[in-house]
Short mmCIF file of C-alpha atoms in Angstrom, two decimals:
data_model
loop_
_atom_site.label_atom_id
_atom_site.label_comp_id
_atom_site.label_asym_id
_atom_site.label_seq_id
_atom_site.Cartn_x
_atom_site.Cartn_y
_atom_site.Cartn_z
CA UNK F 1 45.04 -30.81 0.95
CA UNK F 2 41.44 -32.02 0.72
CA UNK F 3 38.62 -29.74 -0.08
CA UNK F 4 34.71 -29.74 0.98
CA UNK F 5 33.35 -28.06 -2.19
CA UNK F 6 30.46 -29.63 -3.75
CA UNK F 7 30.97 -30.52 -7.49
CA UNK F 8 27.03 -31.43 -9.03
CA UNK F 9 25.76 -32.28 -12.20
CA UNK F 10 22.25 -32.74 -12.82
CA UNK F 11 22.78 -32.93 -17.08
CA UNK F 12 22.79 -36.46 -18.61
CA UNK F 13 23.01 -38.11 -14.78
CA UNK F 14 23.06 -36.68 -11.37
CA UNK F 15 25.67 -37.02 -9.17
CA UNK F 16 27.50 -35.37 -6.31
CA UNK F 17 30.97 -35.01 -5.11
CA UNK F 18 34.07 -33.61 -3.60
CA UNK F 19 37.29 -34.92 -1.99
CA UNK F 20 35.24 -36.62 0.72
CA UNK F 21 32.64 -38.28 -0.46
CA UNK F 22 30.34 -38.57 -4.04
CA UNK F 23 26.27 -39.79 -3.99
CA UNK F 24 25.20 -41.21 -6.99
CA UNK F 25 21.21 -42.32 -6.82
CA UNK F 26 20.81 -46.07 -6.87
CA UNK F 27 17.63 -47.86 -5.48
CA UNK F 28 19.02 -49.09 -2.29
CA UNK F 29 19.16 -44.80 -1.41
CA UNK F 30 15.61 -44.57 -2.71
CA UNK F 31 13.82 -42.26 -5.05
CA UNK F 32 12.80 -39.90 -2.68
CA UNK F 33 15.87 -38.98 -1.11
CA UNK F 34 16.95 -38.10 -4.44
CA UNK F 35 13.70 -36.37 -5.74
CA UNK F 36 14.16 -34.25 -2.47
CA UNK F 37 17.78 -33.56 -2.85
CA UNK F 38 17.38 -32.59 -6.80
CA UNK F 39 14.84 -30.36 -5.93
CA UNK F 40 16.06 -28.36 -3.67
CA UNK F 41 19.27 -27.38 -5.34
CA UNK F 42 17.58 -26.90 -8.59
CA UNK F 43 15.37 -24.25 -6.42
CA UNK F 44 18.06 -23.38 -4.38
CA UNK F 45 17.46 -19.35 -4.10
CA UNK F 46 13.41 -20.13 -3.20
CA UNK F 47 11.97 -21.12 0.34
CA UNK F 48 9.82 -23.95 -0.39
CA UNK F 49 6.87 -24.96 1.96
CA UNK F 50 6.51 -27.98 3.51
CA UNK F 51 3.20 -28.53 1.57
CA UNK F 52 5.23 -27.34 -1.95
CA UNK F 53 7.05 -30.82 -1.17
CA UNK F 54 4.68 -33.19 -0.31
CA UNK F 55 3.31 -32.09 -3.48
CA UNK F 56 6.42 -32.83 -5.10
CA UNK F 57 7.68 -36.01 -3.46
CA UNK F 58 3.84 -37.76 -3.42
CA UNK F 59 2.19 -36.20 -6.22
CA UNK F 60 -0.47 -38.68 -6.72
CA UNK F 61 -0.38 -40.57 -3.37
CA UNK F 62 -2.36 -39.79 -0.15
CA UNK F 63 0.17 -39.86 2.83
CA UNK F 64 -1.46 -40.80 6.48
CA UNK F 65 1.17 -38.06 8.39
CA UNK F 66 2.70 -36.07 5.27
CA UNK F 67 4.46 -33.99 7.66
CA UNK F 68 5.90 -36.74 9.71
CA UNK F 69 6.98 -38.30 6.47
CA UNK F 70 8.67 -35.57 4.96
CA UNK F 71 10.22 -34.66 7.96
CA UNK F 72 11.83 -38.43 8.13
CA UNK F 73 12.87 -38.01 3.92
CA UNK F 74 14.79 -34.56 4.99
CA UNK F 75 16.07 -36.85 8.37
CA UNK F 76 17.85 -38.76 5.41
CA UNK F 77 19.09 -36.50 3.04
CA UNK F 78 20.77 -34.54 5.57
CA UNK F 79 22.23 -37.89 7.03
CA UNK F 80 23.63 -38.62 3.52
CA UNK F 81 24.77 -35.03 2.81
CA UNK F 82 26.42 -34.44 6.39
CA UNK F 83 28.93 -37.20 4.60
CA UNK F 84 30.56 -34.21 2.54
CA UNK F 85 31.22 -32.33 5.26
CA UNK F 86 33.13 -34.10 7.89
CA UNK F 87 35.19 -31.36 8.98
CA UNK F 88 32.83 -27.77 8.88
CA UNK F 89 29.67 -30.03 9.72
CA UNK F 90 28.16 -27.71 7.35
CA UNK F 91 23.97 -27.85 7.20
CA UNK F 92 22.24 -28.42 3.42
CA UNK F 93 18.93 -28.18 4.26
CA UNK F 94 17.62 -25.44 6.42
CA UNK F 95 14.15 -24.88 7.66
CA UNK F 96 12.90 -21.28 8.91
CA UNK F 97 9.50 -19.95 8.55
CA UNK F 98 7.81 -23.13 8.17
CA UNK F 99 9.77 -23.87 4.97
CA UNK F 100 12.82 -25.98 3.38
CA UNK F 101 15.98 -24.48 1.21
CA UNK F 102 19.12 -25.54 0.03
CA UNK F 103 22.02 -23.97 1.84
CA UNK F 104 23.13 -20.76 -0.21
CA UNK F 105 26.30 -20.85 2.09
CA UNK F 106 27.50 -24.34 1.27
CA UNK F 107 30.20 -23.73 -0.91
CA UNK F 108 29.24 -25.96 -4.08
CA UNK F 109 29.59 -25.44 -8.33
CA UNK F 110 26.12 -26.70 -10.39
CA UNK F 111 26.22 -27.29 -14.29
CA UNK F 112 22.85 -26.16 -14.50
CA UNK F 113 23.88 -23.01 -12.94
CA UNK F 114 27.20 -22.78 -14.61
CA UNK F 115 25.00 -23.09 -18.09
CA UNK F 116 22.21 -20.44 -17.24
CA UNK F 117 24.83 -17.89 -16.37
CA UNK F 118 26.99 -18.76 -19.57
CA UNK F 119 23.68 -18.08 -21.78
CA UNK F 120 23.31 -14.88 -19.72
CA UNK F 121 26.70 -13.72 -20.60
CA UNK F 122 27.06 -14.74 -24.33
CA UNK F 123 23.82 -12.30 -24.73
CA UNK F 124 25.32 -9.65 -23.40
CA UNK F 125 29.20 -10.12 -24.66
CA UNK F 126 29.94 -7.61 -27.40
CA UNK F 127 32.92 -9.41 -28.04
CA UNK F 128 32.30 -12.39 -30.86
CA UNK F 129 35.21 -14.47 -29.35
CA UNK F 130 34.11 -13.69 -25.79
CA UNK F 131 30.49 -15.09 -27.16
CA UNK F 132 31.58 -18.22 -28.82
CA UNK F 133 34.08 -19.04 -25.68
CA UNK F 134 31.13 -18.91 -24.17
CA UNK F 135 29.16 -21.58 -26.26
CA UNK F 136 31.95 -23.51 -26.94
CA UNK F 137 32.15 -24.51 -22.99
CA UNK F 138 28.11 -24.20 -22.46
CA UNK F 139 28.00 -27.29 -25.43
CA UNK F 140 30.85 -29.04 -22.92
CA UNK F 141 28.45 -28.70 -19.98
CA UNK F 142 25.18 -30.22 -21.51
CA UNK F 143 26.02 -33.88 -21.09
CA UNK F 144 22.38 -34.60 -21.78
CA UNK F 145 18.80 -34.17 -20.75
CA UNK F 146 18.21 -32.09 -17.33
CA UNK F 147 17.88 -35.32 -14.66
CA UNK F 148 16.63 -37.94 -17.55
CA UNK F 149 16.15 -40.25 -14.61
CA UNK F 150 13.20 -38.22 -12.97
CA UNK F 151 11.97 -36.91 -16.52
CA UNK F 152 7.93 -38.19 -15.46
CA UNK F 153 8.46 -35.30 -12.92
CA UNK F 154 6.68 -32.72 -13.96
CA UNK F 155 8.88 -30.07 -12.61
CA UNK F 156 11.89 -32.05 -14.04
CA UNK F 157 10.08 -31.82 -18.09
CA UNK F 158 9.41 -27.90 -17.89
CA UNK F 159 12.91 -27.26 -17.04
CA UNK F 160 14.38 -30.12 -18.96
CA UNK F 161 12.38 -28.27 -21.63
CA UNK F 162 14.07 -24.61 -20.67
CA UNK F 163 17.92 -26.21 -20.96
CA UNK F 164 17.25 -27.95 -24.50
CA UNK F 165 15.99 -24.73 -26.08
CA UNK F 166 19.29 -22.64 -24.25
CA UNK F 167 21.26 -26.00 -25.94
CA UNK F 168 19.83 -25.41 -29.23
CA UNK F 169 20.77 -21.93 -29.76
CA UNK F 170 24.20 -22.93 -28.33
CA UNK F 171 24.33 -25.05 -31.02
CA UNK F 172 22.50 -22.64 -33.72
CA UNK F 173 25.26 -19.94 -32.39
CA UNK F 174 28.09 -22.07 -32.79
CA UNK F 175 26.53 -23.37 -36.08
CA UNK F 176 26.79 -20.09 -37.57
CA UNK F 177 30.44 -19.16 -36.80
CA UNK F 178 31.62 -22.34 -38.55
CA UNK F 179 29.48 -21.44 -41.13
CA UNK F 180 31.51 -18.21 -41.85
CA UNK F 181 34.34 -19.94 -41.34
CA UNK F 182 32.96 -22.09 -43.98
CA UNK F 183 33.73 -25.30 -41.92
CA UNK F 184 30.81 -27.00 -43.28
CA UNK F 185 32.14 -31.01 -41.85
CA UNK F 186 32.79 -29.34 -38.32
CA UNK F 187 29.29 -28.10 -38.76
CA UNK F 188 28.12 -31.88 -39.25
CA UNK F 189 30.30 -33.16 -36.63
CA UNK F 190 28.95 -30.51 -34.19
CA UNK F 191 25.39 -31.30 -34.96
CA UNK F 192 25.84 -34.85 -35.30
CA UNK F 193 27.28 -34.41 -31.20
CA UNK F 194 24.16 -32.56 -30.50
CA UNK F 195 21.74 -34.96 -31.72
CA UNK F 196 23.35 -37.52 -29.67
CA UNK F 197 21.49 -36.08 -26.87
CA UNK F 198 18.13 -36.88 -28.60
CA UNK F 199 17.21 -33.58 -28.83
CA UNK F 200 15.03 -33.96 -32.39
CA UNK F 201 15.56 -30.37 -33.45
CA UNK F 202 14.15 -29.86 -37.27
CA UNK F 203 16.80 -26.69 -37.34
CA UNK F 204 19.97 -28.57 -36.15
CA UNK F 205 18.90 -31.41 -39.09
CA UNK F 206 18.41 -28.42 -41.07
CA UNK F 207 22.27 -26.96 -40.27
CA UNK F 208 23.40 -31.21 -41.21
CA UNK F 209 21.45 -30.89 -44.61
CA UNK F 210 22.55 -27.85 -45.62
CA UNK F 211 26.42 -27.87 -44.35
CA UNK F 212 26.30 -31.33 -47.39
CA UNK F 213 24.98 -29.00 -49.88
CA UNK F 214 27.34 -26.59 -49.11
CA UNK F 215 30.37 -29.80 -49.32
CA UNK F 216 29.14 -30.30 -52.41
CA UNK F 217 27.47 -33.38 -51.45
CA UNK F 218 23.63 -33.62 -52.49
CA UNK F 219 23.16 -37.26 -53.01
CA UNK F 220 24.40 -37.82 -49.25
CA UNK F 221 21.70 -34.62 -48.54
CA UNK F 222 19.05 -36.67 -49.86
CA UNK F 223 20.46 -39.85 -48.06
CA UNK F 224 20.27 -37.79 -44.59
CA UNK F 225 16.63 -35.94 -46.05
CA UNK F 226 15.40 -39.44 -46.19
CA UNK F 227 17.24 -40.59 -42.84
CA UNK F 228 15.50 -37.42 -40.59
CA UNK F 229 11.79 -38.47 -42.27
CA UNK F 230 12.44 -41.83 -41.49
CA UNK F 231 13.52 -41.26 -38.17
CA UNK F 232 10.36 -38.47 -37.51
CA UNK F 233 8.16 -40.88 -38.60
CA UNK F 234 9.19 -43.87 -36.42
CA UNK F 235 9.75 -41.78 -33.37
CA UNK F 236 6.46 -39.96 -33.30
CA UNK F 237 4.72 -41.08 -35.93
CA UNK F 238 5.08 -37.26 -37.87
CA UNK F 239 5.57 -36.84 -41.06
CA UNK F 240 7.73 -33.14 -41.36
CA UNK F 241 8.71 -33.59 -45.03
CA UNK F 242 6.63 -29.82 -45.20
CA UNK F 243 8.72 -28.91 -42.93
CA UNK F 244 11.64 -29.65 -45.09
CA UNK F 245 9.93 -28.64 -48.28
CA UNK F 246 12.53 -25.61 -49.03
CA UNK F 247 15.95 -27.68 -48.46
CA UNK F 248 14.10 -31.08 -50.02
CA UNK F 249 13.41 -28.38 -53.41
CA UNK F 250 17.17 -27.74 -53.06
CA UNK F 251 18.48 -30.82 -52.89
CA UNK F 252 16.73 -32.40 -56.20
CA UNK F 253 18.07 -29.00 -57.88
CA UNK F 254 21.56 -30.15 -56.95
CA UNK F 255 20.92 -33.69 -57.77
CA UNK F 256 19.39 -33.09 -60.93
CA UNK F 257 22.04 -30.63 -62.02
CA UNK F 258 24.42 -33.42 -61.07
CA UNK F 259 22.99 -36.46 -63.60
CA UNK F 260 23.91 -39.86 -62.76
CA UNK F 261 24.77 -42.66 -65.27
CA UNK F 262 23.91 -46.15 -65.23
CA UNK F 263 26.62 -47.38 -63.63
CA UNK F 264 26.12 -44.97 -60.70
CA UNK F 265 22.36 -45.46 -60.86
CA UNK F 266 23.38 -49.34 -60.64
CA UNK F 267 25.83 -48.59 -57.63
CA UNK F 268 23.28 -46.55 -55.49
CA UNK F 269 20.70 -48.91 -55.95
CA UNK F 270 22.63 -52.05 -55.23
CA UNK F 271 24.04 -49.98 -51.83
CA UNK F 272 23.39 -51.85 -48.64
CA UNK F 273 23.38 -50.47 -45.14
CA UNK F 274 22.44 -53.26 -43.85
CA UNK F 275 24.09 -56.27 -45.43
CA UNK F 276 25.33 -57.85 -42.57
CA UNK F 277 21.71 -58.25 -41.01
CA UNK F 278 18.15 -58.30 -41.76
CA UNK F 279 16.23 -55.43 -43.76
CA UNK F 280 15.38 -52.32 -41.64
CA UNK F 281 12.29 -49.76 -43.47
CA UNK F 282 10.25 -47.25 -42.01
CA UNK F 283 6.17 -48.03 -41.49
CA UNK F 284 5.64 -47.15 -45.05
CA UNK F 285 7.80 -49.20 -47.10
CA UNK F 286 7.43 -52.04 -44.30
CA UNK F 287 3.98 -51.50 -45.38
CA UNK F 288 3.79 -51.75 -49.66
CA UNK F 289 6.31 -55.04 -48.90
CA UNK F 290 3.48 -56.54 -46.86
CA UNK F 291 1.10 -56.28 -49.97
CA UNK F 292 3.71 -56.86 -52.28
CA UNK F 293 4.33 -60.16 -50.28
CA UNK F 294 0.28 -60.43 -50.13
CA UNK F 295 0.16 -60.58 -53.92
CA UNK F 296 2.88 -63.12 -54.86
CA UNK F 297 1.76 -65.75 -52.05
CA UNK F 298 -0.04 -68.17 -54.70
CA UNK F 299 3.36 -67.87 -56.60
CA UNK F 300 5.95 -69.51 -53.94
CA UNK F 301 5.74 -72.61 -52.05
CA UNK F 302 7.18 -70.10 -48.67
CA UNK F 303 4.92 -69.16 -45.73
CA UNK F 304 5.24 -65.51 -44.92
CA UNK F 305 4.33 -64.57 -41.27
CA UNK F 306 3.89 -60.67 -39.22
CA UNK F 307 5.54 -60.87 -36.22
CA UNK F 308 5.27 -58.32 -33.45
CA UNK F 309 7.18 -57.74 -30.65
CA UNK F 310 6.22 -55.28 -27.72
CA UNK F 311 8.15 -54.19 -25.22
CA UNK F 312 6.59 -52.64 -21.29
CA UNK F 313 8.21 -52.09 -18.24
CA UNK F 314 6.30 -54.60 -15.85
CA UNK F 315 7.02 -50.92 -13.08
CA UNK F 316 4.72 -48.78 -15.69
CA UNK F 317 2.95 -50.29 -18.23
CA UNK F 318 1.23 -47.30 -19.21
CA UNK F 319 4.23 -45.26 -19.42
CA UNK F 320 6.81 -45.04 -22.03
CA UNK F 321 9.66 -45.02 -19.57
CA UNK F 322 13.73 -44.54 -20.01
CA UNK F 323 14.04 -48.42 -19.56
CA UNK F 324 11.98 -49.32 -22.14
CA UNK F 325 13.78 -46.52 -24.51
CA UNK F 326 17.20 -48.76 -24.17
CA UNK F 327 15.54 -51.82 -24.66
CA UNK F 328 14.15 -50.35 -28.07
CA UNK F 329 17.99 -50.33 -29.01
CA UNK F 330 19.04 -53.68 -27.59
CA UNK F 331 16.16 -55.12 -29.61
CA UNK F 332 16.66 -53.68 -32.45
CA UNK F 333 20.59 -54.80 -32.70
CA UNK F 334 19.59 -58.47 -31.76
CA UNK F 335 16.89 -57.96 -34.44
CA UNK F 336 18.92 -57.15 -37.12
CA UNK F 337 21.96 -59.38 -36.53
CA UNK F 338 19.71 -62.11 -35.26
CA UNK F 339 17.33 -62.78 -38.63
CA UNK F 340 18.14 -63.61 -42.03
CA UNK F 341 19.31 -60.95 -44.53
CA UNK F 342 15.89 -61.25 -46.76
CA UNK F 343 13.38 -60.29 -43.43
CA UNK F 344 12.21 -57.21 -42.76
CA UNK F 345 11.27 -55.38 -40.07
CA UNK F 346 10.42 -51.87 -39.15
CA UNK F 347 9.45 -49.85 -35.51
CA UNK F 348 5.41 -49.86 -35.85
CA UNK F 349 5.32 -48.10 -32.50
CA UNK F 350 7.11 -46.70 -29.69
CA UNK F 351 7.66 -49.73 -28.17
CA UNK F 352 6.84 -52.30 -30.84
CA UNK F 353 9.06 -53.70 -34.06
CA UNK F 354 6.76 -55.22 -36.56
CA UNK F 355 8.73 -57.83 -38.22
CA UNK F 356 7.99 -60.29 -41.88
CA UNK F 357 9.61 -63.67 -41.99
CA UNK F 358 9.72 -65.22 -45.57
CA UNK F 359 10.14 -69.66 -43.80
CA UNK F 360 9.05 -72.91 -45.04
CA UNK F 361 6.07 -73.35 -42.07
CA UNK F 362 5.38 -72.13 -38.80
CA UNK F 363 8.00 -74.10 -36.89
CA UNK F 364 10.54 -72.30 -38.98
CA UNK F 365 9.04 -69.39 -38.00
CA UNK F 366 9.10 -70.54 -34.31
CA UNK F 367 13.01 -71.24 -34.20
CA UNK F 368 14.01 -67.37 -35.66
CA UNK F 369 11.50 -65.57 -33.28
CA UNK F 370 13.20 -67.75 -30.46
CA UNK F 371 16.35 -67.22 -31.27
CA UNK F 372 15.68 -63.41 -31.36
CA UNK F 373 14.58 -63.81 -27.81
CA UNK F 374 16.97 -65.90 -26.09
CA UNK F 375 19.81 -63.98 -27.49
CA UNK F 376 17.69 -60.32 -26.01
CA UNK F 377 17.15 -61.92 -23.00
CA UNK F 378 21.45 -62.53 -22.67
CA UNK F 379 21.83 -58.89 -23.36
CA UNK F 380 18.58 -57.16 -21.78
CA UNK F 381 20.08 -54.46 -19.53
CA UNK F 382 16.24 -53.89 -17.24
CA UNK F 383 14.83 -56.82 -16.24
CA UNK F 384 11.66 -55.12 -15.57
CA UNK F 385 11.23 -54.69 -19.03
CA UNK F 386 8.79 -57.81 -20.69
CA UNK F 387 9.07 -59.00 -24.38
CA UNK F 388 5.51 -60.03 -25.65
CA UNK F 389 5.59 -61.77 -29.01
CA UNK F 390 2.34 -62.16 -31.20
CA UNK F 391 2.76 -64.42 -34.34
CA UNK F 392 0.09 -64.57 -37.96
CA UNK F 393 0.37 -66.31 -40.70
CA UNK F 394 0.30 -63.64 -43.97
CA UNK F 395 -2.71 -64.81 -45.27
#
């Protein structure tokens, strides 16, 4: 027998479904309908005034007839929601006392409600086993940030930070349980899985570094420490070395207690994690390579070119949108695969890559850059993101 119970996911992506219908946001349905539904669900215990909803739905727009526009939007949302309830004909959006609210009588299961309930239960639970069970279920429920496609809405940003903080506490508590059992590899696996949610939380990176040290892998810890510093520098332009000073000292003590011989040193220096493509490095190393190239120009016949590749969202060029973030990952992969191994590149800002190309002349530079551009346009997922390229000879 079919059920009308509504299952709502708001972590990672928003969708609703039951045995009769499913709602997945799309441009054809209209972003305003989605915003209205998600806001009412996320605040389903509150009566929301018409003025408040107008501010949420049209925050920077002057609407000639806001009451009429809101009434029309509610009508469209009710039409969509009615498809879930062909038997009971439940009305999901109520209007009373000049305010709208989600109908709490509707049978629905929401991931954010369950997530918060588990967090509260874990804090009150006396049994360590039950607390662990709560944290494990929280970890499974959190499929990504809260409503990421609406992350420019102020109310979404605040709520997203709130859930992120609960998730980080959950991860750290799970790490504590694993540490107590000496399961340090599981700590690393758990934290790496959490980091795929783009948390950028220092405490979680520290857990990974500590676990590497506990496993007796100081050189892996050192490599990971450097990658964390590069990540924060590339993503935010922030130097976090001071925050990790204590654990870095531990890493150095451990590596010094395990001295390398010359063969180990040579193997370490030869290890090339970019062997299948061009060389990616952080901005400081890129700057040093640029200066070395300048000093050696008079000794070589080849020419060196500085290339700047910039991505921007034509629908909101002043913002770093999710589309640009996604395209930056695609462009990085394309650059690494389609340039030579002696070419160097770095992420020089949130939406830019800088390259140093060594070629016989400008035509060679153009050929290489056009190859990257053509491949990128073939793999691009967001057509509204454009690529601009600037080239300057290093002299």
